[in-house]
Amino acid sequence: MIFPDDLEERYHTAARLFRPGRRVVAFTGAGISVPSGIPDFRSASSGLWNTFDPMEVASLTAFRERPQAFFDWLEPLTGQIFQASPNPAHYALAQLQSSNRLETIITQNIDGLHQKAGASDVIELHGNMNHLVCLTCQKIEKVDDYLDRWLKEHILPVCPRCGAFLKPDIILYEEMLPVDAWEQAEFSCQQADVILVAGTSLEVMPASSLPLEGFQKGAQIVIMNLTPTFLDSVAEVVLPVDVAKGMPELCRQILA
């Protein structure tokens, strides 16, 4: 474990772990998208769960039994997601991928900003906002076909086949993570030489168990997050910095 007082030395130490030929996986959370204007859920000052009870507005029960409350909560967040642009942290990770210093990005985010930044191998553990699904007849629709009516006219999306409300294809409380995405993410972490944890406090289970699984299989952990995580004590390097500033600097040193 390396916790030097000098932040610059931490960057140097972390960059040396990203040697060519090593299998590197990034694990990202809501903090990486905050600089893009998308609020996170758990931060002490601005987290969404400071204002809302997630079981009341963001659970499968809420969608089924209180759809108006569910969509009222999700509507402003959806607007922020579709107006957002990738920030320097997203672009830095995409650059590491294109330079063959990073294989897979595993994200808990639903905003698609990694892909907008040019990342190619992205595993979305919690789904994304690109599609809507009918839980009654399983019809899948593109969200673009409903977005203006929902956000501008406040007309909730309903299935054209059966008339039920359409659920955004994201994982709500009380739902299981998608099996394929979970298995791919688990395999990537278990095979990794290095796992870069970025913009997440590792509080959301079961997703946050993945870096731990990788560590238990021998992966070295690098953490870039403003607040502590439960893996700080076993990490090779902890960088307590803003990801929008820290990730480009780490990328620069890796590729130097």
PDB file of C-alpha atoms in Angstrom:
ATOM      1  CA  MET A   1       0.000   0.000   0.000  1.00  0.00           C
ATOM      2  CA  ILE A   2       1.387   3.396  -0.990  1.00  0.00           C
ATOM      3  CA  PHE A   3       0.046   6.611   0.506  1.00  0.00           C
ATOM      4  CA  PRO A   4       2.783   9.214  -0.123  1.00  0.00           C
ATOM      5  CA  ASP A   5       2.211  12.735   1.137  1.00  0.00           C
ATOM      6  CA  ASP A   6       3.106  14.175  -2.248  1.00  0.00           C
ATOM      7  CA  LEU A   7       0.176  13.975  -4.676  1.00  0.00           C
ATOM      8  CA  GLU A   8       2.512  14.124  -7.657  1.00  0.00           C
ATOM      9  CA  GLU A   9       4.267  10.998  -6.444  1.00  0.00           C
ATOM     10  CA  ARG A  10       0.905   9.263  -6.194  1.00  0.00           C
ATOM     11  CA  TYR A  11       0.274  10.024  -9.864  1.00  0.00           C
ATOM     12  CA  HIS A  12       3.697   8.651 -10.793  1.00  0.00           C
ATOM     13  CA  THR A  13       3.103   5.506  -8.761  1.00  0.00           C
ATOM     14  CA  ALA A  14      -0.325   4.934 -10.284  1.00  0.00           C
ATOM     15  CA  ALA A  15       0.882   5.571 -13.836  1.00  0.00           C
ATOM     16  CA  ARG A  16       3.609   2.953 -13.496  1.00  0.00           C
ATOM     17  CA  LEU A  17       0.952   0.299 -12.850  1.00  0.00           C
ATOM     18  CA  PHE A  18      -0.563   0.866 -16.308  1.00  0.00           C
ATOM     19  CA  ARG A  19       2.290  -0.786 -18.147  1.00  0.00           C
ATOM     20  CA  PRO A  20       1.715  -2.087 -21.678  1.00  0.00           C
ATOM     21  CA  GLY A  21       0.418  -5.637 -21.721  1.00  0.00           C
ATOM     22  CA  ARG A  22      -1.375  -5.428 -18.390  1.00  0.00           C
ATOM     23  CA  ARG A  23      -5.115  -6.003 -18.221  1.00  0.00           C
ATOM     24  CA  VAL A  24      -6.675  -2.835 -16.840  1.00  0.00           C
ATOM     25  CA  VAL A  25     -10.347  -2.320 -16.004  1.00  0.00           C
ATOM     26  CA  ALA A  26     -12.029   0.946 -14.972  1.00  0.00           C
ATOM     27  CA  PHE A  27     -14.970   0.944 -12.580  1.00  0.00           C
ATOM     28  CA  THR A  28     -16.876   4.239 -12.583  1.00  0.00           C
ATOM     29  CA  GLY A  29     -19.746   5.763 -10.652  1.00  0.00           C
ATOM     30  CA  ALA A  30     -21.894   8.861 -10.457  1.00  0.00           C
ATOM     31  CA  GLY A  31     -19.010  11.088  -9.390  1.00  0.00           C
ATOM     32  CA  ILE A  32     -17.463  10.923 -12.838  1.00  0.00           C
ATOM     33  CA  SER A  33     -20.560  12.559 -14.341  1.00  0.00           C
ATOM     34  CA  VAL A  34     -21.074  15.288 -11.726  1.00  0.00           C
ATOM     35  CA  PRO A  35     -18.696  17.645 -13.624  1.00  0.00           C
ATOM     36  CA  SER A  36     -21.013  17.156 -16.625  1.00  0.00           C
ATOM     37  CA  GLY A  37     -23.934  18.558 -14.640  1.00  0.00           C
ATOM     38  CA  ILE A  38     -25.575  15.299 -13.604  1.00  0.00           C
ATOM     39  CA  PRO A  39     -26.162  15.105  -9.832  1.00  0.00           C
ATOM     40  CA  ASP A  40     -25.035  12.097  -7.870  1.00  0.00           C
ATOM     41  CA  PHE A  41     -27.203  10.267  -5.387  1.00  0.00           C
ATOM     42  CA  ARG A  42     -25.361  10.094  -2.089  1.00  0.00           C
ATOM     43  CA  SER A  43     -23.069  13.095  -1.610  1.00  0.00           C
ATOM     44  CA  ALA A  44     -23.638  14.937   1.650  1.00  0.00           C
ATOM     45  CA  SER A  45     -24.437  18.318   0.096  1.00  0.00           C
ATOM     46  CA  SER A  46     -26.165  17.622  -3.227  1.00  0.00           C
ATOM     47  CA  GLY A  47     -27.059  13.926  -3.435  1.00  0.00           C
ATOM     48  CA  LEU A  48     -30.534  13.188  -4.752  1.00  0.00           C
ATOM     49  CA  TRP A  49     -31.298  10.896  -1.823  1.00  0.00           C
ATOM     50  CA  ASN A  50     -30.976  13.862   0.525  1.00  0.00           C
ATOM     51  CA  THR A  51     -34.275  15.074  -0.936  1.00  0.00           C
ATOM     52  CA  PHE A  52     -36.032  11.893  -2.045  1.00  0.00           C
ATOM     53  CA  ASP A  53     -36.663   8.494  -0.503  1.00  0.00           C
ATOM     54  CA  PRO A  54     -35.454   6.124  -3.239  1.00  0.00           C
ATOM     55  CA  MET A  55     -38.008   3.476  -2.318  1.00  0.00           C
ATOM     56  CA  GLU A  56     -40.788   6.006  -2.831  1.00  0.00           C
ATOM     57  CA  VAL A  57     -39.674   7.260  -6.242  1.00  0.00           C
ATOM     58  CA  ALA A  58     -37.005   4.985  -7.721  1.00  0.00           C
ATOM     59  CA  SER A  59     -38.153   1.442  -6.940  1.00  0.00           C
ATOM     60  CA  LEU A  60     -40.021  -1.086  -9.023  1.00  0.00           C
ATOM     61  CA  THR A  61     -42.933  -0.726  -6.606  1.00  0.00           C
ATOM     62  CA  ALA A  62     -42.954   3.025  -7.157  1.00  0.00           C
ATOM     63  CA  PHE A  63     -43.068   2.553 -10.931  1.00  0.00           C
ATOM     64  CA  ARG A  64     -45.898   0.018 -10.708  1.00  0.00           C
ATOM     65  CA  GLU A  65     -48.005   1.670  -7.992  1.00  0.00           C
ATOM     66  CA  ARG A  66     -47.060   5.364  -8.172  1.00  0.00           C
ATOM     67  CA  PRO A  67     -46.069   5.976 -11.802  1.00  0.00           C
ATOM     68  CA  GLN A  68     -46.774   9.694 -11.643  1.00  0.00           C
ATOM     69  CA  ALA A  69     -44.431  10.126  -8.673  1.00  0.00           C
ATOM     70  CA  PHE A  70     -41.831   7.966 -10.393  1.00  0.00           C
ATOM     71  CA  PHE A  71     -41.883   9.998 -13.611  1.00  0.00           C
ATOM     72  CA  ASP A  72     -42.072  13.318 -11.752  1.00  0.00           C
ATOM     73  CA  TRP A  73     -38.835  12.381  -9.982  1.00  0.00           C
ATOM     74  CA  LEU A  74     -37.095  11.027 -13.081  1.00  0.00           C
ATOM     75  CA  GLU A  75     -38.110  13.801 -15.470  1.00  0.00           C
ATOM     76  CA  PRO A  76     -35.598  16.501 -14.403  1.00  0.00           C
ATOM     77  CA  LEU A  77     -32.792  13.944 -14.108  1.00  0.00           C
ATOM     78  CA  THR A  78     -33.600  12.688 -17.612  1.00  0.00           C
ATOM     79  CA  GLY A  79     -33.432  16.229 -18.949  1.00  0.00           C
ATOM     80  CA  GLN A  80     -30.007  16.696 -17.340  1.00  0.00           C
ATOM     81  CA  ILE A  81     -28.758  13.406 -18.784  1.00  0.00           C
ATOM     82  CA  PHE A  82     -29.752  14.199 -22.359  1.00  0.00           C
ATOM     83  CA  GLN A  83     -28.375  17.729 -22.173  1.00  0.00           C
ATOM     84  CA  ALA A  84     -25.046  16.609 -20.687  1.00  0.00           C
ATOM     85  CA  SER A  85     -21.771  16.309 -22.548  1.00  0.00           C
ATOM     86  CA  PRO A  86     -18.767  14.193 -21.588  1.00  0.00           C
ATOM     87  CA  ASN A  87     -16.186  15.895 -19.400  1.00  0.00           C
ATOM     88  CA  PRO A  88     -12.380  15.509 -19.406  1.00  0.00           C
ATOM     89  CA  ALA A  89     -12.562  12.380 -17.229  1.00  0.00           C
ATOM     90  CA  HIS A  90     -14.723  10.572 -19.797  1.00  0.00           C
ATOM     91  CA  TYR A  91     -12.411  11.616 -22.629  1.00  0.00           C
ATOM     92  CA  ALA A  92      -9.304  10.562 -20.705  1.00  0.00           C
ATOM     93  CA  LEU A  93     -10.673   7.047 -20.156  1.00  0.00           C
ATOM     94  CA  ALA A  94     -11.622   6.796 -23.829  1.00  0.00           C
ATOM     95  CA  GLN A  95      -8.100   7.872 -24.753  1.00  0.00           C
ATOM     96  CA  LEU A  96      -6.610   5.192 -22.514  1.00  0.00           C
ATOM     97  CA  GLN A  97      -8.815   2.649 -24.275  1.00  0.00           C
ATOM     98  CA  SER A  98      -7.790   3.778 -27.740  1.00  0.00           C
ATOM     99  CA  SER A  99      -4.135   3.638 -26.614  1.00  0.00           C
ATOM    100  CA  ASN A 100      -4.552   0.025 -25.432  1.00  0.00           C
ATOM    101  CA  ARG A 101      -3.832   0.908 -21.799  1.00  0.00           C
ATOM    102  CA  LEU A 102      -7.395   0.198 -20.678  1.00  0.00           C
ATOM    103  CA  GLU A 103      -9.585  -2.714 -21.733  1.00  0.00           C
ATOM    104  CA  THR A 104     -13.044  -2.426 -20.236  1.00  0.00           C
ATOM    105  CA  ILE A 105     -15.033   0.306 -18.544  1.00  0.00           C
ATOM    106  CA  ILE A 106     -17.600  -0.983 -16.055  1.00  0.00           C
ATOM    107  CA  THR A 107     -20.012   1.759 -15.077  1.00  0.00           C
ATOM    108  CA  GLN A 108     -22.862   2.152 -12.648  1.00  0.00           C
ATOM    109  CA  ASN A 109     -24.047   5.194 -14.614  1.00  0.00           C
ATOM    110  CA  ILE A 110     -27.053   5.318 -16.919  1.00  0.00           C
ATOM    111  CA  ASP A 111     -26.079   8.459 -18.855  1.00  0.00           C
ATOM    112  CA  GLY A 112     -24.108   6.996 -21.778  1.00  0.00           C
ATOM    113  CA  LEU A 113     -21.379   9.639 -21.463  1.00  0.00           C
ATOM    114  CA  HIS A 114     -18.551   7.114 -21.732  1.00  0.00           C
ATOM    115  CA  GLN A 115     -19.821   6.121 -25.168  1.00  0.00           C
ATOM    116  CA  LYS A 116     -20.353   9.753 -26.187  1.00  0.00           C
ATOM    117  CA  ALA A 117     -16.697  10.365 -25.328  1.00  0.00           C
ATOM    118  CA  GLY A 118     -15.643   7.579 -27.683  1.00  0.00           C
ATOM    119  CA  ALA A 119     -15.287   4.612 -25.328  1.00  0.00           C
ATOM    120  CA  SER A 120     -16.022   1.311 -27.053  1.00  0.00           C
ATOM    121  CA  ASP A 121     -16.029  -1.479 -24.464  1.00  0.00           C
ATOM    122  CA  VAL A 122     -18.485  -0.296 -21.793  1.00  0.00           C
ATOM    123  CA  ILE A 123     -20.467  -2.570 -19.478  1.00  0.00           C
ATOM    124  CA  GLU A 124     -23.520  -0.778 -18.058  1.00  0.00           C
ATOM    125  CA  LEU A 125     -24.457  -2.495 -14.815  1.00  0.00           C
ATOM    126  CA  HIS A 126     -27.557  -0.390 -14.229  1.00  0.00           C
ATOM    127  CA  GLY A 127     -28.810  -0.099 -17.809  1.00  0.00           C
ATOM    128  CA  ASN A 128     -29.220   3.155 -19.726  1.00  0.00           C
ATOM    129  CA  MET A 129     -31.806   5.706 -20.765  1.00  0.00           C
ATOM    130  CA  ASN A 130     -31.743   4.899 -24.486  1.00  0.00           C
ATOM    131  CA  HIS A 131     -34.750   2.582 -24.443  1.00  0.00           C
ATOM    132  CA  LEU A 132     -38.098   2.082 -22.735  1.00  0.00           C
ATOM    133  CA  VAL A 133     -39.539  -1.346 -22.000  1.00  0.00           C
ATOM    134  CA  CYS A 134     -43.092  -2.494 -21.363  1.00  0.00           C
ATOM    135  CA  LEU A 135     -43.237  -4.780 -18.350  1.00  0.00           C
ATOM    136  CA  THR A 136     -46.625  -6.090 -19.485  1.00  0.00           C
ATOM    137  CA  CYS A 137     -45.950  -7.176 -23.075  1.00  0.00           C
ATOM    138  CA  GLN A 138     -42.125  -6.731 -23.217  1.00  0.00           C
ATOM    139  CA  LYS A 139     -42.229  -4.342 -26.176  1.00  0.00           C
ATOM    140  CA  ILE A 140     -39.082  -2.196 -26.412  1.00  0.00           C
ATOM    141  CA  GLU A 141     -39.204   1.375 -27.693  1.00  0.00           C
ATOM    142  CA  LYS A 142     -36.552   4.021 -28.391  1.00  0.00           C
ATOM    143  CA  VAL A 143     -36.702   6.784 -25.811  1.00  0.00           C
ATOM    144  CA  ASP A 144     -36.111   9.389 -28.542  1.00  0.00           C
ATOM    145  CA  ASP A 145     -39.616   8.715 -29.843  1.00  0.00           C
ATOM    146  CA  TYR A 146     -41.115   9.784 -26.495  1.00  0.00           C
ATOM    147  CA  LEU A 147     -38.618  12.239 -25.070  1.00  0.00           C
ATOM    148  CA  ASP A 148     -40.072  15.559 -26.272  1.00  0.00           C
ATOM    149  CA  ARG A 149     -43.624  14.679 -25.249  1.00  0.00           C
ATOM    150  CA  TRP A 150     -42.424  13.522 -21.857  1.00  0.00           C
ATOM    151  CA  LEU A 151     -40.011  16.350 -21.024  1.00  0.00           C
ATOM    152  CA  LYS A 152     -41.780  19.244 -22.724  1.00  0.00           C
ATOM    153  CA  GLU A 153     -45.460  18.290 -22.547  1.00  0.00           C
ATOM    154  CA  HIS A 154     -45.250  16.029 -19.462  1.00  0.00           C
ATOM    155  CA  ILE A 155     -47.036  13.211 -21.317  1.00  0.00           C
ATOM    156  CA  LEU A 156     -45.936   9.936 -19.749  1.00  0.00           C
ATOM    157  CA  PRO A 157     -44.694   7.242 -22.147  1.00  0.00           C
ATOM    158  CA  VAL A 158     -47.182   4.418 -22.706  1.00  0.00           C
ATOM    159  CA  CYS A 159     -46.853   1.231 -24.692  1.00  0.00           C
ATOM    160  CA  PRO A 160     -48.389   1.517 -28.195  1.00  0.00           C
ATOM    161  CA  ARG A 161     -49.256  -2.171 -28.081  1.00  0.00           C
ATOM    162  CA  CYS A 162     -50.993  -2.624 -24.713  1.00  0.00           C
ATOM    163  CA  GLY A 163     -51.273   0.843 -23.177  1.00  0.00           C
ATOM    164  CA  ALA A 164     -49.193   0.150 -20.065  1.00  0.00           C
ATOM    165  CA  PHE A 165     -46.640   2.664 -18.886  1.00  0.00           C
ATOM    166  CA  LEU A 166     -43.183   2.182 -20.404  1.00  0.00           C
ATOM    167  CA  LYS A 167     -40.303   1.864 -17.940  1.00  0.00           C
ATOM    168  CA  PRO A 168     -36.909   3.340 -18.791  1.00  0.00           C
ATOM    169  CA  ASP A 169     -34.479   0.482 -19.301  1.00  0.00           C
ATOM    170  CA  ILE A 170     -32.602   1.200 -16.082  1.00  0.00           C
ATOM    171  CA  ILE A 171     -32.262  -0.878 -12.946  1.00  0.00           C
ATOM    172  CA  LEU A 172     -34.522   0.313 -10.150  1.00  0.00           C
ATOM    173  CA  TYR A 173     -34.467  -0.599  -6.496  1.00  0.00           C
ATOM    174  CA  GLU A 174     -35.974  -4.101  -6.066  1.00  0.00           C
ATOM    175  CA  GLU A 175     -34.696  -5.180  -9.495  1.00  0.00           C
ATOM    176  CA  MET A 176     -31.868  -7.592 -10.240  1.00  0.00           C
ATOM    177  CA  LEU A 177     -28.875  -6.463 -12.238  1.00  0.00           C
ATOM    178  CA  PRO A 178     -28.852  -7.761 -15.837  1.00  0.00           C
ATOM    179  CA  VAL A 179     -27.239 -11.197 -15.816  1.00  0.00           C
ATOM    180  CA  ASP A 180     -25.147 -10.759 -18.967  1.00  0.00           C
ATOM    181  CA  ALA A 181     -23.703  -7.430 -17.847  1.00  0.00           C
ATOM    182  CA  TRP A 182     -22.953  -8.777 -14.371  1.00  0.00           C
ATOM    183  CA  GLU A 183     -21.188 -11.878 -15.673  1.00  0.00           C
ATOM    184  CA  GLN A 184     -19.098  -9.839 -18.119  1.00  0.00           C
ATOM    185  CA  ALA A 185     -18.142  -7.356 -15.409  1.00  0.00           C
ATOM    186  CA  GLU A 186     -17.297 -10.078 -12.925  1.00  0.00           C
ATOM    187  CA  PHE A 187     -15.100 -11.884 -15.458  1.00  0.00           C
ATOM    188  CA  SER A 188     -13.312  -8.643 -16.365  1.00  0.00           C
ATOM    189  CA  CYS A 189     -12.547  -7.835 -12.725  1.00  0.00           C
ATOM    190  CA  GLN A 190     -11.401 -11.357 -11.924  1.00  0.00           C
ATOM    191  CA  GLN A 191      -8.999 -11.333 -14.895  1.00  0.00           C
ATOM    192  CA  ALA A 192      -7.680  -7.804 -14.323  1.00  0.00           C
ATOM    193  CA  ASP A 193      -4.159  -6.872 -13.300  1.00  0.00           C
ATOM    194  CA  VAL A 194      -5.269  -3.365 -12.334  1.00  0.00           C
ATOM    195  CA  ILE A 195      -8.690  -1.946 -11.471  1.00  0.00           C
ATOM    196  CA  LEU A 196      -9.086   1.820 -11.610  1.00  0.00           C
ATOM    197  CA  VAL A 197     -11.981   2.930  -9.385  1.00  0.00           C
ATOM    198  CA  ALA A 198     -13.107   6.416 -10.417  1.00  0.00           C
ATOM    199  CA  GLY A 199     -15.869   8.679  -9.166  1.00  0.00           C
ATOM    200  CA  THR A 200     -17.578   6.255  -6.814  1.00  0.00           C
ATOM    201  CA  SER A 201     -17.676   5.846  -3.054  1.00  0.00           C
ATOM    202  CA  LEU A 202     -18.367   2.109  -3.539  1.00  0.00           C
ATOM    203  CA  GLU A 203     -21.536   2.188  -1.464  1.00  0.00           C
ATOM    204  CA  VAL A 204     -23.987   0.633  -3.935  1.00  0.00           C
ATOM    205  CA  MET A 205     -24.178  -3.141  -3.683  1.00  0.00           C
ATOM    206  CA  PRO A 206     -23.799  -5.538  -5.339  1.00  0.00           C
ATOM    207  CA  ALA A 207     -21.937  -3.492  -7.973  1.00  0.00           C
ATOM    208  CA  SER A 208     -19.333  -2.223  -5.519  1.00  0.00           C
ATOM    209  CA  SER A 209     -18.285  -5.775  -4.686  1.00  0.00           C
ATOM    210  CA  LEU A 210     -16.706  -6.176  -8.132  1.00  0.00           C
ATOM    211  CA  PRO A 211     -13.432  -4.315  -7.427  1.00  0.00           C
ATOM    212  CA  LEU A 212     -13.119  -6.322  -4.213  1.00  0.00           C
ATOM    213  CA  GLU A 213     -13.495  -9.558  -6.186  1.00  0.00           C
ATOM    214  CA  GLY A 214     -10.735  -8.379  -8.498  1.00  0.00           C
ATOM    215  CA  PHE A 215      -8.481  -7.542  -5.570  1.00  0.00           C
ATOM    216  CA  GLN A 216      -9.070 -10.969  -4.064  1.00  0.00           C
ATOM    217  CA  LYS A 217      -7.951 -12.465  -7.401  1.00  0.00           C
ATOM    218  CA  GLY A 218      -4.749 -10.431  -7.361  1.00  0.00           C
ATOM    219  CA  ALA A 219      -5.647  -7.148  -9.060  1.00  0.00           C
ATOM    220  CA  GLN A 220      -3.979  -3.960  -7.881  1.00  0.00           C
ATOM    221  CA  ILE A 221      -6.435  -1.191  -7.023  1.00  0.00           C
ATOM    222  CA  VAL A 222      -6.098   2.494  -7.895  1.00  0.00           C
ATOM    223  CA  ILE A 223      -8.808   4.759  -6.468  1.00  0.00           C
ATOM    224  CA  MET A 224      -9.620   8.276  -7.658  1.00  0.00           C
ATOM    225  CA  ASN A 225     -12.457   9.690  -5.582  1.00  0.00           C
ATOM    226  CA  LEU A 226     -12.969  12.761  -3.423  1.00  0.00           C
ATOM    227  CA  THR A 227     -14.397  10.798  -0.488  1.00  0.00           C
ATOM    228  CA  PRO A 228     -13.038   7.639   1.184  1.00  0.00           C
ATOM    229  CA  THR A 229     -14.085   4.144   0.118  1.00  0.00           C
ATOM    230  CA  PHE A 230     -13.985   0.818   1.915  1.00  0.00           C
ATOM    231  CA  LEU A 231     -11.122  -0.290  -0.375  1.00  0.00           C
ATOM    232  CA  ASP A 232      -8.770   2.602   0.407  1.00  0.00           C
ATOM    233  CA  SER A 233      -6.845   0.517   2.938  1.00  0.00           C
ATOM    234  CA  VAL A 234      -5.932  -2.137   0.342  1.00  0.00           C
ATOM    235  CA  ALA A 235      -5.414   0.150  -2.656  1.00  0.00           C
ATOM    236  CA  GLU A 236      -1.976   0.603  -4.172  1.00  0.00           C
ATOM    237  CA  VAL A 237      -2.691   4.296  -4.674  1.00  0.00           C
ATOM    238  CA  VAL A 238      -5.506   6.601  -3.539  1.00  0.00           C
ATOM    239  CA  LEU A 239      -5.945   9.875  -5.414  1.00  0.00           C
ATOM    240  CA  PRO A 240      -8.426  12.073  -3.482  1.00  0.00           C
ATOM    241  CA  VAL A 241      -8.988  14.474  -6.382  1.00  0.00           C
ATOM    242  CA  ASP A 242     -11.732  15.717  -8.708  1.00  0.00           C
ATOM    243  CA  VAL A 243     -11.904  13.163 -11.513  1.00  0.00           C
ATOM    244  CA  ALA A 244     -12.346  15.850 -14.185  1.00  0.00           C
ATOM    245  CA  LYS A 245      -8.889  17.167 -13.273  1.00  0.00           C
ATOM    246  CA  GLY A 246      -7.249  14.013 -12.003  1.00  0.00           C
ATOM    247  CA  MET A 247      -8.106  11.617 -14.813  1.00  0.00           C
ATOM    248  CA  PRO A 248      -6.551  13.734 -17.600  1.00  0.00           C
ATOM    249  CA  GLU A 249      -3.398  14.121 -15.495  1.00  0.00           C
ATOM    250  CA  LEU A 250      -3.195  10.386 -14.831  1.00  0.00           C
ATOM    251  CA  CYS A 251      -3.804   9.705 -18.520  1.00  0.00           C
ATOM    252  CA  ARG A 252      -1.040  12.148 -19.477  1.00  0.00           C
ATOM    253  CA  GLN A 253       1.449  10.428 -17.217  1.00  0.00           C
ATOM    254  CA  ILE A 254       0.456   6.949 -18.357  1.00  0.00           C
ATOM    255  CA  LEU A 255       0.940   7.850 -22.008  1.00  0.00           C
ATOM    256  CA  ALA A 256       4.055   9.975 -21.508  1.00  0.00           C
TER     257      ALA A 256
END
